[in-house]
Every structure is written in C-alpha cells, then in structure tokens.
Coordinates of N, CA and C in Angstrom, one line a residue:
M245 N -16.3 -16.3 6.1 CA -16.1 -15.3 5.0 C -15.1 -14.7 5.6
N246 N -15.1 -13.6 6.8 CA -14.0 -12.3 6.8 C -13.1 -12.7 7.1
T247 N -12.5 -14.4 6.9 CA -10.9 -14.5 6.8 C -10.4 -13.9 6.2
E248 N -11.9 -15.2 5.1 CA -12.0 -15.2 3.8 C -10.8 -13.7 3.0
V249 N -12.4 -12.8 3.2 CA -12.2 -11.3 2.6 C -10.8 -10.9 3.5
H250 N -10.3 -10.8 4.6 CA -8.7 -10.3 5.0 C -7.6 -11.1 4.1
N251 N -7.5 -12.6 4.1 CA -6.5 -12.9 3.8 C -6.4 -12.5 2.2
A252 N -7.5 -11.9 1.4 CA -8.0 -11.4 0.0 C -7.1 -10.7 0.1
Y253 N -7.7 -9.6 0.7 CA -7.7 -8.1 1.1 C -6.0 -7.7 1.2
E254 N -5.6 -8.5 1.9 CA -4.6 -8.1 2.3 C -3.5 -8.7 1.2
V255 N -3.5 -9.6 -0.4 CA -3.1 -9.4 -1.2 C -3.2 -8.9 -1.4
I256 N -4.6 -8.9 -1.8 CA -4.7 -7.5 -3.0 C -3.6 -6.4 -3.2
K257 N -3.9 -5.5 -1.6 CA -3.0 -4.4 -1.8 C -1.6 -4.2 -1.7
E258 N -1.3 -5.9 -1.5 CA 0.8 -6.3 -2.1 C 0.5 -6.1 -3.6
G259 N -0.3 -6.2 -4.5 CA -0.3 -5.8 -5.7 C -0.3 -7.4 -6.2
G260 N -1.0 -8.2 -5.8 CA -1.3 -9.7 -5.9 C -2.3 -10.2 -6.4
I261 N -2.7 -11.3 -6.7 CA -4.2 -11.2 -8.2 C -4.4 -12.6 -6.9
I262 N -5.7 -13.0 -7.0 CA -6.8 -13.5 -6.6 C -6.9 -14.8 -7.8
L263 N -7.5 -15.9 -7.6 CA -9.1 -16.7 -8.0 C -10.3 -16.6 -6.5
Y264 N -11.1 -16.1 -7.0 CA -12.1 -16.1 -6.1 C -14.0 -16.4 -7.1
P265 N -14.7 -16.9 -6.3 CA -15.9 -16.9 -6.8 C -16.3 -15.3 -6.8
T266 N -17.4 -15.5 -7.6 CA -18.6 -14.1 -7.9 C -19.7 -14.3 -7.8
D267 N -20.5 -13.9 -8.9 CA -21.4 -14.1 -8.7 C -22.1 -14.8 -10.5
T268 N -21.1 -14.4 -10.8 CA -21.4 -15.7 -12.1 C -20.2 -16.7 -11.7
V269 N -19.7 -16.6 -13.0 CA -17.9 -17.6 -12.3 C -17.2 -17.4 -11.7
W270 N -16.5 -18.1 -11.5 CA -14.8 -18.2 -10.4 C -14.2 -17.4 -11.9
G271 N -13.4 -16.3 -10.6 CA -12.8 -15.3 -11.0 C -11.4 -14.7 -11.1
I272 N -10.6 -14.8 -11.6 CA -8.8 -13.9 -11.0 C -9.2 -12.5 -11.3
G273 N -8.8 -11.8 -10.1 CA -8.8 -10.2 -9.6 C -7.7 -9.9 -9.2
C274 N -8.3 -8.5 -9.0 CA -7.3 -7.4 -8.1 C -7.0 -5.9 -8.6
D275 N -7.1 -5.4 -7.6 CA -7.2 -4.0 -7.5 C -7.5 -3.5 -8.8
A276 N -8.3 -2.5 -9.3 CA -8.5 -2.7 -10.5 C -8.2 -1.7 -10.7
T277 N -7.6 0.1 -10.1 CA -6.5 0.7 -10.0 C -5.1 0.8 -10.4
N278 N -4.5 -0.6 -10.2 CA -3.4 -1.0 -10.0 C -2.6 -2.5 -11.1
A279 N -1.4 -0.7 -12.4 CA -1.6 -1.3 -13.8 C -0.8 -2.9 -14.0
E280 N 0.1 -2.8 -12.5 CA 0.8 -4.0 -13.1 C -0.1 -5.7 -12.1
A281 N -0.7 -4.8 -10.8 CA -1.5 -6.3 -10.9 C -2.3 -6.0 -11.9
V282 N -3.1 -5.3 -13.1 CA -3.8 -6.2 -14.1 C -2.7 -6.9 -15.1
A283 N -1.7 -6.3 -15.4 CA -0.3 -7.4 -16.0 C 0.2 -8.1 -16.2
K284 N -0.5 -8.5 -14.3 CA 0.0 -9.8 -13.8 C -1.2 -10.9 -15.0
I285 N -2.9 -10.3 -14.8 CA -3.5 -11.3 -14.8 C -4.1 -11.6 -16.6
Y286 N -3.1 -10.3 -17.4 CA -3.3 -10.8 -17.9 C -2.4 -11.4 -18.7
A287 N -0.7 -11.7 -18.4 CA 0.0 -12.2 -18.7 C -0.7 -14.2 -18.0
L288 N -0.6 -14.1 -17.4 CA -1.4 -15.8 -16.5 C -2.6 -16.1 -17.6
K289 N -3.3 -15.4 -18.5 CA -4.4 -15.7 -18.9 C -4.0 -15.6 -20.3
K290 N -2.7 -15.5 -20.3 CA -1.8 -15.2 -22.1 C -3.2 -14.7 -22.9
R291 N -3.6 -13.3 -22.5 CA -4.6 -12.8 -23.0 C -4.0 -11.4 -23.5
E292 N -4.6 -10.6 -24.5 CA -3.8 -10.0 -25.8 C -4.7 -8.5 -24.4
E293 N -4.0 -7.6 -24.3 CA -3.8 -6.4 -22.9 C -5.0 -5.8 -23.8
S294 N -4.8 -5.8 -25.2 CA -6.1 -5.5 -26.0 C -7.4 -5.6 -26.1
K295 N -7.9 -6.8 -25.8 CA -9.1 -7.4 -24.5 C -9.3 -7.0 -23.3
S296 N -10.2 -6.3 -23.1 CA -10.1 -5.8 -21.5 C -11.5 -6.5 -20.5
M297 N -11.0 -6.6 -20.1 CA -11.4 -7.1 -18.7 C -12.5 -6.7 -18.1
I298 N -13.5 -7.1 -17.7 CA -14.8 -7.0 -16.8 C -14.3 -6.2 -15.3
V299 N -15.1 -5.3 -14.6 CA -14.7 -4.4 -13.3 C -16.0 -4.8 -12.6
L300 N -15.4 -5.0 -11.3 CA -16.4 -4.7 -10.4 C -16.9 -3.5 -9.6
M301 N -17.8 -3.7 -9.5 CA -18.1 -2.0 -8.6 C -19.7 -2.9 -6.9
N302 N -19.4 -2.3 -6.1 CA -20.0 -2.7 -5.1 C -21.1 -1.3 -4.8
G303 N -21.1 -0.6 -6.3 CA -22.7 0.3 -5.6 C -22.5 1.3 -6.0
E304 N -23.9 2.3 -6.5 CA -23.1 3.8 -7.1 C -21.8 4.3 -6.9
R305 N -22.0 4.8 -5.6 CA -20.4 5.6 -5.5 C -20.0 5.6 -6.1
M306 N -19.4 3.5 -6.7 CA -18.1 3.2 -6.4 C -18.1 3.3 -8.3
V307 N -19.3 3.6 -8.8 CA -19.7 3.5 -10.7 C -19.7 5.2 -11.0
Y308 N -19.6 6.0 -9.7 CA -19.6 7.1 -10.2 C -18.0 7.6 -10.0
N309 N -17.5 7.0 -9.0 CA -15.8 7.5 -8.9 C -15.3 7.0 -10.5
V310 N -15.6 6.4 -11.3 CA -15.1 5.4 -12.4 C -15.5 6.4 -13.5
F311 N -16.7 7.0 -13.1 CA -17.6 7.5 -14.9 C -18.8 9.0 -14.2
K312 N -17.8 10.2 -14.9 CA -18.4 10.6 -14.6 C -19.8 11.8 -15.2
E313 N -19.8 10.8 -16.4 CA -20.9 10.5 -17.2 C -21.5 9.5 -17.3
I314 N -23.3 8.8 -16.5 CA -23.9 7.9 -16.7 C -25.0 8.0 -17.6
P315 N -25.2 7.3 -18.5 CA -26.4 7.4 -19.4 C -27.7 6.7 -18.0
E316 N -29.1 7.5 -17.8 CA -30.0 7.3 -17.3 C -30.8 5.3 -17.6
V317 N -30.4 5.5 -18.8 CA -31.1 3.9 -19.2 C -30.2 2.8 -18.3
A318 N -29.0 3.5 -17.9 CA -28.6 1.8 -17.0 C -29.0 1.7 -15.9
W319 N -29.1 3.0 -15.4 CA -30.0 2.8 -14.2 C -30.9 1.6 -14.2
Q320 N -32.0 2.1 -15.2 CA -33.3 1.3 -15.6 C -32.7 -0.1 -16.4
I321 N -32.1 -0.3 -16.4 CA -31.5 -1.6 -17.4 C -31.0 -3.1 -16.0
L322 N -30.9 -2.2 -15.2 CA -30.1 -2.3 -13.6 C -31.1 -3.0 -12.6
D323 N -31.8 -2.5 -12.9 CA -33.2 -2.0 -12.6 C -34.4 -3.5 -12.3
V324 N -34.3 -3.0 -13.3 CA -35.6 -4.7 -14.6 C -34.3 -5.9 -14.6
S325 N -32.9 -5.8 -14.8 CA -32.4 -7.1 -14.4 C -32.6 -8.1 -14.0
E326 N -32.6 -9.1 -14.7 CA -33.3 -10.4 -12.8 C -31.6 -11.8 -13.1
K327 N -30.6 -11.2 -13.8 CA -29.9 -12.0 -14.0 C -28.4 -11.4 -13.6
P328 N -27.2 -11.3 -13.9 CA -26.6 -10.2 -13.1 C -25.9 -9.7 -15.0
T329 N -25.8 -8.3 -14.3 CA -25.7 -7.6 -15.7 C -24.3 -6.8 -16.1
T330 N -23.2 -7.0 -17.4 CA -22.3 -6.0 -17.2 C -23.0 -5.1 -17.8
L331 N -22.5 -3.3 -17.9 CA -22.7 -2.5 -18.9 C -20.8 -2.2 -19.0
I332 N -21.1 -1.6 -20.2 CA -19.7 -1.1 -21.6 C -19.6 0.9 -21.1
L333 N -19.7 1.2 -20.4 CA -19.9 2.5 -20.9 C -19.0 3.4 -20.7
D334 N -18.5 4.3 -21.2 CA -17.9 5.3 -21.9 C -16.7 6.6 -21.6
N335 N -15.8 6.2 -21.1 CA -14.8 7.9 -20.7 C -14.9 7.0 -19.3
P336 N -14.2 5.9 -18.7 CA -13.9 6.0 -17.3 C -12.4 6.4 -16.7
R337 N -12.0 6.7 -15.3 CA -11.6 7.3 -15.0 C -10.7 6.5 -13.7
N338 N -10.1 6.5 -13.1 CA -8.8 5.8 -11.9 C -9.6 5.2 -12.1
V339 N -9.3 4.4 -13.0 CA -8.9 2.9 -13.4 C -7.2 2.5 -14.1
A340 N -6.6 2.1 -13.6 CA -6.1 1.2 -14.2 C -6.1 1.6 -15.4
P341 N -4.9 2.4 -16.4 CA -4.8 2.4 -17.8 C -5.1 1.3 -18.8
N342 N -4.6 0.2 -18.4 CA -4.9 -0.7 -19.6 C -5.8 -1.6 -18.9
L343 N -6.9 -1.6 -17.4 CA -8.0 -2.1 -18.3 C -9.5 -1.3 -19.3
I344 N -8.3 0.0 -19.6 CA -9.5 0.7 -20.9 C -9.1 0.1 -22.2
A345 N -11.0 -0.2 -23.1 CA -10.7 -0.6 -24.2 C -10.0 0.5 -25.1
E346 N -9.7 0.4 -26.4 CA -9.0 1.1 -27.4 C -9.8 1.9 -27.4
D347 N -11.7 1.8 -27.9 CA -12.9 2.4 -27.5 C -13.2 4.1 -26.5
H348 N -12.2 3.6 -25.6 CA -12.2 4.5 -23.9 C -13.4 4.2 -23.7
T349 N -13.2 3.2 -23.5 CA -14.8 2.3 -22.8 C -14.2 1.3 -22.0
L350 N -15.0 0.5 -20.5 CA -14.8 -0.1 -19.2 C -15.8 -1.3 -19.2
A351 N -15.8 -2.0 -19.0 CA -17.3 -2.9 -18.5 C -17.3 -3.0 -17.4
V352 N -18.5 -2.6 -16.7 CA -18.5 -2.8 -15.2 C -19.7 -3.1 -14.8
R353 N -19.8 -4.2 -13.5 CA -20.8 -5.0 -13.1 C -20.6 -4.5 -11.3
I354 N -22.2 -4.1 -11.3 CA -22.2 -3.7 -9.3 C -23.0 -5.4 -9.0
V355 N -22.1 -5.8 -7.9 CA -22.2 -6.8 -7.8 C -23.2 -7.0 -6.4
K356 N -23.9 -8.3 -6.6 CA -24.2 -8.6 -4.9 C -24.1 -9.4 -4.2
D357 N -23.1 -10.1 -4.8 CA -22.4 -12.0 -4.1 C -21.2 -10.6 -2.7
S358 N -22.2 -11.7 -2.1 CA -22.0 -10.9 -0.6 C -19.8 -10.8 -0.5
F359 N -19.2 -11.9 -1.1 CA -17.7 -11.5 -0.2 C -17.3 -10.3 -1.5
C360 N -17.6 -10.2 -2.8 CA -17.3 -9.5 -3.6 C -17.8 -8.3 -3.0
Y361 N -18.6 -8.0 -2.7 CA -19.0 -7.2 -1.5 C -18.1 -6.6 -1.0
K362 N -18.2 -7.4 0.5 CA -16.9 -6.8 1.6 C -16.5 -7.2 1.4
L363 N -15.3 -6.9 0.3 CA -13.5 -7.6 -0.1 C -13.7 -5.9 -1.2
M364 N -14.6 -5.7 -1.8 CA -14.9 -4.5 -2.6 C -14.5 -3.7 -1.0
E365 N -15.6 -3.4 -0.1 CA -15.9 -3.0 0.9 C -14.6 -2.0 1.8
R366 N -13.2 -3.2 1.6 CA -12.9 -2.9 2.4 C -11.8 -2.8 1.4
M367 N -11.4 -2.6 0.8 CA -10.5 -2.1 -0.3 C -10.6 -0.8 -0.8
K368 N -11.9 -0.8 -0.5 CA -12.4 1.0 -1.1 C -11.7 1.2 -2.6
K369 N -12.2 0.2 -3.3 CA -11.6 0.2 -4.6 C -12.3 0.0 -5.9
P370 N -13.1 -0.6 -7.0 CA -12.8 -1.9 -7.5 C -12.5 -3.1 -8.3
L371 N -12.8 -3.8 -8.6 CA -12.4 -5.3 -8.3 C -12.3 -5.8 -10.3
V372 N -11.1 -6.3 -10.7 CA -11.0 -6.3 -11.8 C -11.8 -8.4 -11.7
S373 N -12.4 -8.3 -12.7 CA -13.0 -10.2 -13.0 C -12.8 -10.3 -14.5
T374 N -12.1 -11.5 -14.5 CA -11.8 -12.1 -15.6 C -11.7 -13.5 -15.5
S375 N -12.5 -14.4 -16.1 CA -12.7 -15.2 -15.9 C -12.2 -16.8 -15.7
A376 N -11.7 -17.6 -15.0 CA -10.5 -18.2 -14.6 C -9.8 -18.9 -15.6
N377 N -10.0 -18.9 -16.8 CA -10.0 -20.0 -17.1 C -8.7 -18.7 -18.0
L378 N -7.3 -19.9 -19.8 CA -6.6 -19.4 -20.3 C -7.8 -18.6 -21.6
S379 N -6.9 -17.1 -22.3 CA -7.7 -17.1 -23.3 C -7.7 -18.2 -24.7
G380 N -9.4 -17.9 -24.5 CA -9.7 -18.5 -25.9 C -10.0 -20.2 -24.8
M381 N -10.2 -20.5 -23.9 CA -10.8 -21.9 -23.2 C -11.8 -21.9 -22.7
F382 N -12.4 -22.9 -22.6 CA -14.1 -22.8 -21.6 C -13.9 -21.9 -20.6
T383 N -14.4 -20.9 -20.4 CA -15.0 -20.7 -18.8 C -16.0 -21.9 -18.2
P384 N -15.0 -22.2 -17.0 CA -15.1 -23.1 -16.1 C -16.5 -22.6 -15.5
K385 N -17.4 -23.6 -15.3 CA -18.2 -23.6 -14.2 C -18.4 -24.0 -13.2
T386 N -17.4 -25.6 -12.7 CA -16.8 -25.7 -11.2 C -15.6 -25.1 -10.6
F387 N -15.1 -24.9 -9.5 CA -13.4 -25.0 -9.3 C -13.0 -26.0 -9.7
S388 N -13.6 -27.0 -9.6 CA -12.7 -28.6 -10.3 C -12.4 -28.3 -11.5
E389 N -12.7 -27.6 -12.3 CA -12.8 -27.5 -13.9 C -11.0 -26.5 -13.9
I390 N -11.2 -25.8 -13.2 CA -10.4 -24.7 -13.2 C -8.6 -25.4 -13.3
S391 N -8.2 -25.0 -14.7 CA -7.1 -25.5 -14.2 C -5.6 -25.2 -13.4
P392 N -5.2 -26.3 -13.3 CA -3.7 -25.9 -12.5 C -2.9 -24.5 -13.0
E393 N -2.9 -24.2 -14.0 CA -1.6 -23.4 -14.8 C -2.3 -22.3 -14.1
I394 N -3.6 -21.6 -13.8 CA -4.7 -20.3 -13.4 C -4.3 -21.1 -11.8
I395 N -4.4 -21.6 -10.5 CA -4.4 -22.0 -10.2 C -3.4 -21.8 -9.6
N396 N -2.1 -22.8 -10.0 CA -1.2 -21.9 -9.0 C 0.0 -20.4 -9.5
G397 N -1.1 -20.3 -10.3 CA -0.7 -19.0 -11.2 C -1.1 -17.2 -10.6
V398 N -2.0 -17.4 -9.7 CA -2.3 -16.7 -8.7 C -1.8 -16.4 -7.8
D399 N -1.7 -15.3 -6.3 CA -1.7 -15.4 -5.1 C -2.0 -16.0 -4.4
Y400 N -3.5 -15.8 -4.3 CA -4.0 -17.0 -4.0 C -5.2 -17.0 -4.2
V401 N -6.0 -18.3 -3.6 CA -7.4 -19.2 -3.5 C -8.1 -18.7 -2.9
V402 N -9.4 -17.8 -2.7 CA -10.0 -17.3 -1.9 C -11.1 -18.6 -1.4
N403 N -10.8 -19.3 -0.1 CA -12.0 -20.9 0.1 C -13.1 -21.3 0.2
L404 N -13.9 -20.6 -0.4 CA -15.6 -20.0 -0.5 C -15.5 -20.6 -1.4
D405 N -16.7 -21.5 -1.7 CA -18.0 -21.7 -2.7 C -16.6 -22.8 -3.7
R406 N -16.2 -23.8 -3.5 CA -15.9 -24.2 -4.4 C -16.3 -25.2 -5.2
D407 N -17.5 -26.0 -4.2 CA -18.0 -27.4 -4.7 C -18.8 -26.7 -5.1
K408 N -19.8 -25.1 -5.3 CA -21.0 -24.1 -6.5 C -20.4 -24.8 -7.2
I409 N -21.8 -24.8 -8.3 CA -21.6 -24.6 -9.8 C -22.3 -23.6 -10.4
C410 N -21.6 -23.1 -11.1 CA -21.8 -21.5 -11.0 C -22.4 -21.5 -12.6
K411 N -23.0 -20.2 -11.9 CA -24.0 -19.7 -13.0 C -23.5 -18.6 -14.5
N412 N -24.4 -18.9 -15.7 CA -23.4 -18.5 -16.1 C -23.0 -17.1 -16.0
P413 N -21.8 -17.0 -17.3 CA -21.7 -15.0 -17.3 C -22.5 -14.2 -17.9
S414 N -22.3 -13.1 -17.7 CA -23.0 -12.6 -16.9 C -23.1 -11.9 -18.5
T415 N -25.2 -10.6 -18.7 CA -25.5 -10.8 -19.6 C -23.8 -9.3 -19.9
I416 N -24.1 -8.4 -21.0 CA -23.3 -7.3 -21.3 C -23.7 -7.0 -22.2
I417 N -23.9 -5.7 -22.1 CA -25.2 -4.1 -22.8 C -24.0 -3.5 -22.9
K418 N -24.0 -2.7 -24.4 CA -23.1 -1.7 -24.1 C -23.7 0.4 -24.5
L419 N -23.1 0.8 -23.7 CA -24.7 1.9 -24.1 C -23.3 3.1 -23.9
S420 N -23.8 3.7 -24.6 CA -22.8 5.1 -25.3 C -23.0 5.6 -24.6
L421 N -22.5 7.1 -24.6 CA -23.2 8.8 -24.3 C -23.6 9.1 -25.8
D422 N -23.8 8.5 -26.8 CA -24.8 8.6 -27.5 C -25.9 8.3 -28.3
H423 N -26.2 7.8 -27.1 CA -27.6 6.9 -26.5 C -27.4 5.1 -27.7
Q424 N -26.9 4.9 -27.6 CA -26.5 4.0 -28.6 C -26.3 2.4 -27.3
V425 N -27.5 1.4 -28.0 CA -27.7 0.0 -26.7 C -26.9 -1.1 -27.4
K426 N -25.8 -1.9 -26.9 CA -25.7 -3.0 -28.0 C -25.5 -3.9 -27.3
I427 N -26.8 -5.1 -27.3 CA -26.3 -6.1 -26.5 C -25.0 -7.0 -27.3
I428 N -24.0 -7.4 -26.5 CA -23.3 -7.7 -26.8 C -22.6 -9.5 -26.4
R429 N -23.3 -9.7 -25.1 CA -24.0 -11.2 -24.9 C -25.2 -11.0 -23.7
K430 N -26.2 -12.3 -24.1 CA -27.2 -12.2 -23.7 C -27.1 -13.4 -22.2

C-alpha cells in the first residue's frame, strides 16, 4: 500500500487526478486546494461545475482548517453513524473555489479507509472524491464496471482493491449554521 500512496501523492502534487478506492465506492480525486485539478475532474465527468463534489478529510484538524464554525450536532452525528456519512457544512475556506457550492457550502466526509487516510496524511490537504462515472450514469460497484473513458482519463489508477465490491455511497446530511438539518441521501 505504501507504494500506491507514494505514486498517488506524486501525481496529485503535480496537479494530476487519480482513480482510487474509498470507504464507499471507487472515486476520482485530486488535491482539494487545486482549482485546475478540480476543473479536470469536472471535464472528465462531463459534469456542470454547479454540481459540487465531496471532499474527504482525515480528521478533525483538517475539518477545522476548512470550516471555522462547525455545528456541535455534526460531531454527534459522526459519533453515532454506522456507515460512512457525508456532511454538508456552511462557509468553507482553504479549498479550491470551484468546489464550493452556490449556497456557499461544501460536502465533507472523514474517512476510515487506510489508503485514503495515509494519502491525505502525506498530502496534508483534503482530497476530492466523486464517483468514478460520467455525470448522470450509474455509480460503479466494482472496478470492472468503471468505463474505459474514466480509466483512460485520469493520470493514475491506484492498484488496490480492484476485486472488491463497493458499498453504497455515503449518507449525506446538510447541517446549516442556523440549526437546520436536512437528509439529502440515506
């Protein structure tokens, strides 16, 4: 795994995009602070930039670097969640502007997956994560279901867990600073 972390890191630090396994599904990712790399992912997926993407983080320190204010309920939800949970939070900073949604929010998930965790530990930055499909197409459950267009369109494909059947995408919950809670995806 260390070789894969190293290889992915080398591509990401040069502004490249990778195809990699996450704690949910296969994802396309890049440095979440690099707007040009983020734009490459939107172009590869043929996705409108108004549709935001999830950003993975490897712990509280990284979350607080991106959000000055985090509702207390966010930590409570994460403590009781039995499956990977993505939170949409208000007023992000220190990320590429083209990742921030029109309502000035950002979707984030703290990962438990060891590859993702170690990669971000090396990067010292959050990692973009969007499903490995063209916009509007089904989310692949296995590496073999990923379209050749996606595989050939990234700068590096991580050679881990290629035979794994992925779980469902994460639960998504929107938490506003004005105490509104909205479940986007169960």
